[in-house]
Short mmCIF file of C-alpha atoms and ligand atoms in Angstrom, two decimals:
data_model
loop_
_atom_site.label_atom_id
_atom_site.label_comp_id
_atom_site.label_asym_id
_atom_site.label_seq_id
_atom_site.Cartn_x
_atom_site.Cartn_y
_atom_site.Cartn_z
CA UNK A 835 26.87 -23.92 11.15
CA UNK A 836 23.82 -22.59 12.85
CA UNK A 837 21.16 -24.55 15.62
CA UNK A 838 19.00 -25.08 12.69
CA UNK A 839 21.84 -27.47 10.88
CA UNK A 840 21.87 -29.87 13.95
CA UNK A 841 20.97 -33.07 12.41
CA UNK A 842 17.81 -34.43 14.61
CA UNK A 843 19.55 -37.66 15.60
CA UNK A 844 22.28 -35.63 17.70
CA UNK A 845 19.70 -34.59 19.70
CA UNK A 846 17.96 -37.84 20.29
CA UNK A 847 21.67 -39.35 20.90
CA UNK A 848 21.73 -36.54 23.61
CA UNK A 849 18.91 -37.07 25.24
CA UNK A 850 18.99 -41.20 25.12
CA UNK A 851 22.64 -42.06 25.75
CA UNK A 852 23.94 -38.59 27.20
CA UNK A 853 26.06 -37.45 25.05
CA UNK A 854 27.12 -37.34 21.11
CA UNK A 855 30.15 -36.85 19.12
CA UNK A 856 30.59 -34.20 16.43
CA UNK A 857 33.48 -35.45 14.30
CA UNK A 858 36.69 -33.30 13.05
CA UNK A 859 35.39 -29.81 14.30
CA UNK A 860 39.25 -28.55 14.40
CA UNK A 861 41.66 -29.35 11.78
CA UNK A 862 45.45 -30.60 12.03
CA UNK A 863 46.68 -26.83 12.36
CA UNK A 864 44.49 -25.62 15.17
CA UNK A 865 45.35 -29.27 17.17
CA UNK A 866 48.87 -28.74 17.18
CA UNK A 867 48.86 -24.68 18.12
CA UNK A 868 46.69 -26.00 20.96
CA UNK A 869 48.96 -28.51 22.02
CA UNK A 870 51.59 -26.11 22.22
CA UNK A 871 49.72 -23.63 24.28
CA UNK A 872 48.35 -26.29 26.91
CA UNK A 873 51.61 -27.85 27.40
CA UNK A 874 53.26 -24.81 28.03
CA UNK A 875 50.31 -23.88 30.47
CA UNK A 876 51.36 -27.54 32.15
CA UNK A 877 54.87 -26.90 32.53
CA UNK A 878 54.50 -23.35 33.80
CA UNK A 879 51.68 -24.36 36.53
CA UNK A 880 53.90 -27.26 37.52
CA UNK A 881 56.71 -24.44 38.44
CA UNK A 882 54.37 -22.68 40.24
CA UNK A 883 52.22 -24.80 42.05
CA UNK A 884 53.82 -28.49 42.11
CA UNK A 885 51.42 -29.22 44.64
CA UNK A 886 47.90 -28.86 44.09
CA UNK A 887 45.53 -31.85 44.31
CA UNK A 888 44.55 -31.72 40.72
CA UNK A 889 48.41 -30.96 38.86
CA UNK A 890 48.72 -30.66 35.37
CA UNK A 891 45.33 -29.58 35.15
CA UNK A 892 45.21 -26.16 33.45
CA UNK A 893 42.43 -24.44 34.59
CA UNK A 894 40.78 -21.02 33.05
CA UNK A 895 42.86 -22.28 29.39
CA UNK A 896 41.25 -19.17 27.55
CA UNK A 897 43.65 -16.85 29.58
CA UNK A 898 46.76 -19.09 28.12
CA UNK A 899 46.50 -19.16 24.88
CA UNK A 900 45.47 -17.31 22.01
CA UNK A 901 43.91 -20.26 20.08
CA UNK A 902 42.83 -21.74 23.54
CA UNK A 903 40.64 -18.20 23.87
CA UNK A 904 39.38 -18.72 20.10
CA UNK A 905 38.03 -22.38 20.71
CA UNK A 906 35.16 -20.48 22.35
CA UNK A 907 34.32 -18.91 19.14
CA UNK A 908 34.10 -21.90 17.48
CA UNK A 909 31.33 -21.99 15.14
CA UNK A 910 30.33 -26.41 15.96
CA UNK A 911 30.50 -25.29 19.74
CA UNK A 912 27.99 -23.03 19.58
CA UNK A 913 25.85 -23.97 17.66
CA UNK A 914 25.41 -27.35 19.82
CA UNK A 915 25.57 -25.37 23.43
CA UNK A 916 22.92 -22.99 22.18
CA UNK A 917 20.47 -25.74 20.62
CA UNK A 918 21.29 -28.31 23.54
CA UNK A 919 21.43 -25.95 26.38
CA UNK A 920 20.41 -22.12 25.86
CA UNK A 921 21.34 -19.77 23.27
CA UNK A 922 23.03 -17.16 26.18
CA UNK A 923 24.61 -20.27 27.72
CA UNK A 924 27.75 -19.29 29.78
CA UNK A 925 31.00 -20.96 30.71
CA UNK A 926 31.52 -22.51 34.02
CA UNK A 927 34.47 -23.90 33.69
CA UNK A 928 37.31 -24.46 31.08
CA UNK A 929 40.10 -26.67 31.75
CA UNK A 930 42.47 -29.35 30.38
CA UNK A 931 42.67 -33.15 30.61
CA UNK A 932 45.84 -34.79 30.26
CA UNK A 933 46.78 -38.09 31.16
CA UNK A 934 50.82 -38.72 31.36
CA UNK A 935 52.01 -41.79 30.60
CA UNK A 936 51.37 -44.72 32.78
CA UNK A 937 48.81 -42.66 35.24
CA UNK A 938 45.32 -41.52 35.47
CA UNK A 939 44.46 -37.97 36.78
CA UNK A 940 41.95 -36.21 39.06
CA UNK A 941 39.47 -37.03 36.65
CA UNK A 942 39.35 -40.48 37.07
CA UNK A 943 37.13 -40.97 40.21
CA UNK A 944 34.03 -41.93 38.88
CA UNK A 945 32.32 -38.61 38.65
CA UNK A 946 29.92 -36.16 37.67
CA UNK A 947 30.59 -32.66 36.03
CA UNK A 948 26.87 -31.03 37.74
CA UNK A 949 26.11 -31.82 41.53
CA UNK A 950 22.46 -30.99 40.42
CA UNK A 951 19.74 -33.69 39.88
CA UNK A 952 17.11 -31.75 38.01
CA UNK A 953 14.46 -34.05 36.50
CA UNK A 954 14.17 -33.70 32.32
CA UNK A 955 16.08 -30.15 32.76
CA UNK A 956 19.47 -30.00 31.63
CA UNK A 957 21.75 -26.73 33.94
CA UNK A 958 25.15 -27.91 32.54
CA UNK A 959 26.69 -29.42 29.04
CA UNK A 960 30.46 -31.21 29.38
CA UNK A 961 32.31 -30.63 26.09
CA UNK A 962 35.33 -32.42 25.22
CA UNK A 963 37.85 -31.69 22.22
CA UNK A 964 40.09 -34.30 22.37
CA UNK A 965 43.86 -33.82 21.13
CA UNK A 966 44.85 -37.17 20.77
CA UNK A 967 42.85 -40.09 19.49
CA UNK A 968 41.07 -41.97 22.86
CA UNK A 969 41.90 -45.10 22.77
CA UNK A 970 41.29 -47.84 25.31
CA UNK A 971 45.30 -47.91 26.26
CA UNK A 972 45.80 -44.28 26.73
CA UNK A 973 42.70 -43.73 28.76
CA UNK A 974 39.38 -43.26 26.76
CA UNK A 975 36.66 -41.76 29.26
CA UNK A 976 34.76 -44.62 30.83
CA UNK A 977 30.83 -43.72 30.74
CA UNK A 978 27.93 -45.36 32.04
CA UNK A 979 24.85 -45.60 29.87
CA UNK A 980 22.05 -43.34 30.60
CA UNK A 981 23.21 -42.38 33.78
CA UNK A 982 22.38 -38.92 33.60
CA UNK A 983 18.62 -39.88 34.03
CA UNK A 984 19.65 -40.76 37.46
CA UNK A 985 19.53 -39.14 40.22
CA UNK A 986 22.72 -40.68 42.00
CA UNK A 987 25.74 -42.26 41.41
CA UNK A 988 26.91 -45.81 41.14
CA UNK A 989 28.97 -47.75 43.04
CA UNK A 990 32.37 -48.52 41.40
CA UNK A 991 31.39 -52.09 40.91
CA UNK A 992 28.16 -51.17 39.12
CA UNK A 993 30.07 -48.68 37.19
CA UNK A 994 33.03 -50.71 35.94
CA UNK A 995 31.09 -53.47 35.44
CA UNK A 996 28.25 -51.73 32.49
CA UNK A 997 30.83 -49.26 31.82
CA UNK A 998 31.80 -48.16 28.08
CA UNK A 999 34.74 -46.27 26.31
CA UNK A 1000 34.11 -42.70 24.17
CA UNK A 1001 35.37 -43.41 21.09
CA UNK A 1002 36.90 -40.01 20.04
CA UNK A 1003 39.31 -38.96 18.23
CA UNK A 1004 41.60 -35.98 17.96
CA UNK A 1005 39.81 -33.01 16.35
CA UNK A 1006 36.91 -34.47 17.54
CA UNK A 1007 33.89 -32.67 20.10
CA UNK A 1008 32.27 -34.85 22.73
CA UNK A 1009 29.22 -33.30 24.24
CA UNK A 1010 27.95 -34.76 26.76
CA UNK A 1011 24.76 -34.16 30.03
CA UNK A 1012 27.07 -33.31 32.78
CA UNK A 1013 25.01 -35.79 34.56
CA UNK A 1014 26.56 -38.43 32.86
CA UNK A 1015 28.84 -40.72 35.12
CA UNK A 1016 32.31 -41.21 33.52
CA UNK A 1017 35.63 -41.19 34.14
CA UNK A 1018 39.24 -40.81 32.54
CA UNK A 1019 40.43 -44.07 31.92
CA UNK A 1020 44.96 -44.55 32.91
CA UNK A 1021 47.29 -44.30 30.32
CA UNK A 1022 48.97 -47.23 29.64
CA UNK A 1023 51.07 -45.58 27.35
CA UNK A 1024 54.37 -44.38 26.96
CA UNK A 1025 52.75 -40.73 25.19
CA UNK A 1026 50.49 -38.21 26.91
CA UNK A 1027 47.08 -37.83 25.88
CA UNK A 1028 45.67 -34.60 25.94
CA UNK A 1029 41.82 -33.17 26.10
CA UNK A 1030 40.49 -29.48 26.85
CA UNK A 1031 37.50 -29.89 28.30
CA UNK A 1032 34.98 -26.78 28.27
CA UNK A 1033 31.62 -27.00 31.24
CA UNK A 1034 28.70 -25.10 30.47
CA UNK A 1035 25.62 -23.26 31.74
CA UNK A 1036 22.92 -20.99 31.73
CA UNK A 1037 23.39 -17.78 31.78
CA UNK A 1038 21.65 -17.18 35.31
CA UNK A 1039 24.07 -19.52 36.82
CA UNK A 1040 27.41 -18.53 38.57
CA UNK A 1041 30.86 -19.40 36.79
CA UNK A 1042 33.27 -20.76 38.77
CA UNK A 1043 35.65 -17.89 38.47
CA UNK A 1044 34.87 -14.44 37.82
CA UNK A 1045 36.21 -14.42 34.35
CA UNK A 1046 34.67 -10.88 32.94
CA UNK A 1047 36.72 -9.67 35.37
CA UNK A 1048 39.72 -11.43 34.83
CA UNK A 1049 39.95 -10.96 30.96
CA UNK A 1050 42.50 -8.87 29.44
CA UNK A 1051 42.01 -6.78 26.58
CA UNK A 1052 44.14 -8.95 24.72
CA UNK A 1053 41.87 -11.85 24.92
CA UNK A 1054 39.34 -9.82 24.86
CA UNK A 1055 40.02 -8.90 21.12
CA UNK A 1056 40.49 -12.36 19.74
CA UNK A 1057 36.73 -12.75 20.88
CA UNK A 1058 33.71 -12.76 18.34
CA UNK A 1059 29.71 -12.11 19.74
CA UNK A 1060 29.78 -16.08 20.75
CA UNK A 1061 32.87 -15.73 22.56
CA UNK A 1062 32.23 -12.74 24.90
CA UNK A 1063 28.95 -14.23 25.65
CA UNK A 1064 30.46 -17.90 26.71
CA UNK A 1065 33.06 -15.70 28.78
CA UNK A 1066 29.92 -14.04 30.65
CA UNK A 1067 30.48 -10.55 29.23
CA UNK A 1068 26.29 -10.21 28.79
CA UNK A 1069 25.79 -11.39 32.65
CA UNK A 1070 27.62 -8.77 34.40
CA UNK A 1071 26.66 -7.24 37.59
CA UNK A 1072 26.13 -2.98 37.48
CA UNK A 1073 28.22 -1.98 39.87
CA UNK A 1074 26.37 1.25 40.65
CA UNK A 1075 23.05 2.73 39.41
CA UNK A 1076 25.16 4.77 36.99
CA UNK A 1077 25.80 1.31 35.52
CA UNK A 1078 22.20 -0.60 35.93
CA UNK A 1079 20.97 2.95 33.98
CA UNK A 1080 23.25 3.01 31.05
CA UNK A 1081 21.50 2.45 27.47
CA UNK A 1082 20.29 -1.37 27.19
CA UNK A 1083 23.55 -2.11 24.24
CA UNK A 1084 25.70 -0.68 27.06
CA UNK A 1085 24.66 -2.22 29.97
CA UNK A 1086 26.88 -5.10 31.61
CA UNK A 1087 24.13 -7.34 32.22
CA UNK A 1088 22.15 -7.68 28.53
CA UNK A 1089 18.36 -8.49 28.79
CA UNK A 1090 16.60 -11.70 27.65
CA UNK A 1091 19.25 -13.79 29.77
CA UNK A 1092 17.28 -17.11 30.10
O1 AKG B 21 39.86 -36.77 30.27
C1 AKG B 21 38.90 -37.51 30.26
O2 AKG B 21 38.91 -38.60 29.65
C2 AKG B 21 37.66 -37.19 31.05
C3 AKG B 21 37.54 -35.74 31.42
C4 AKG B 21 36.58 -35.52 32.54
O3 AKG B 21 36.43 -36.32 33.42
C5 AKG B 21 35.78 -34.31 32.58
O4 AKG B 21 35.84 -33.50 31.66
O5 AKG B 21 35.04 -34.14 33.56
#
């Protein structure tokens, strides 16, 4: 799949409503390796940090997993981040979305995923893979239509009261205007429901962890082109001239970045 093989009403979807589903971009195989990897990540953050306002949240999932790290490869990803966002776009952010049974988590305030209002100019993309089906008892994200033309947010009347459900399901990839007001919905379940959920931006923009840095070579290897670059391996800072001089293919930060 390449930009070119985006069907023309994705787009439109994108810009009108906010956001657009791509349907079974992972099959049964990858779902349940991924699974797997984030609930391990759960259980071992929950030993070390019981605490944090936001627990059972995995944060930085591509250091946690080898198929976690691969899901930035992913062909469907990038083809829709480069055509709906920039073709050097950049992660921000990459973290899970669980919702245990009978609760909602820190992403159910009614919320945004950019604090940026920038009129007709898109600086972040949400993308959600859902790993279970949403449905309206386990918590589908609330959104509100066309909120991400907008420049503020609702009150929680106003936004429960025009509110809809994405209706995803597992293997599915929800991408979505990070201006777009939603929320997790609870689970009234008696089964998690689980989501990674990837944030995007340009590649001038800063991520919200220093994640060249952080990378082993381990994950490092189980990158492709599209996967280094969506780490932020092209936008590194020269530390010293010796760096900022080195031939353009071996420079840290790659031209063109736009
Ligand atoms: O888990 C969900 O349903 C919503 C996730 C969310 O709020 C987010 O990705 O910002």
């Amino acid at each position: 799949m390449n930009e070119k093989s985006i069907d023309a009403s994705f787009i439109r979807s994108f810009d009108e409503d906010g956001f657009l589903i791509v349907r079974s971009v992972l099959d049964e195989g990858s779902i349940k390796i991924l699974r797997e990897e984030l609930e391990t990540a759960i259980e071992e953050d929950l030993i070390a940090r019981p605490e944090t306002f936001d627990a059972g949240m995995v944060h930085n999932c591509m250091f946690r997993g080898k198929e976690m790290a691969r899901l930035l490869n992913h062909a469907a990803l990038n083809a829709y981040a480069k055509s709906l966002l920039s073709e050097h776009c950049i992660v921000y952010a990459y973290q899970s979305s669980s919702l245990f049974p009978g609760s909602g988590n820190y992403g159910s305030r009614i919320h945004v995923d950019c604090p940026r209002f920038i009129e007709g100019y898109v600086s972040n993309i949400g993308v959600i893979f859902p790993l279970d089906d949403f449905t309206e008892q386990n918590g589908a994200t609330f959104y509100l239509p066309k909120s991400h033309l907008r420049p503020s947010l609702p009150g929680e009347d106003e936004f429960f009261e025009n509110a809809q459900r994405i209706p995803a399901r597992k293997g599915d990839m929800i991408v979505f205007n990070a201006r777009l007001v939603h929320a997790a919905g609870e689970n009234l379940t008696d089964k998690v429901r689980h989501s990674l959920t990837i944030n995007l931006c340009r590649p001038y923009m800063r991520q919200r962890f220093d994640f060249a840095r952080m990378i082993s070579k381990e994950t490092l290897d189980v990158l492709n082109d599209d996967g280094k670059r969506m780490i932020g391996m092209n936008v590194r800072m020269p530390s010293s001239l010796e760096e900022f001089y080195l031939p353009s293919d071996q420079r840290p930060y790659k031209p063109g970045q736009e």
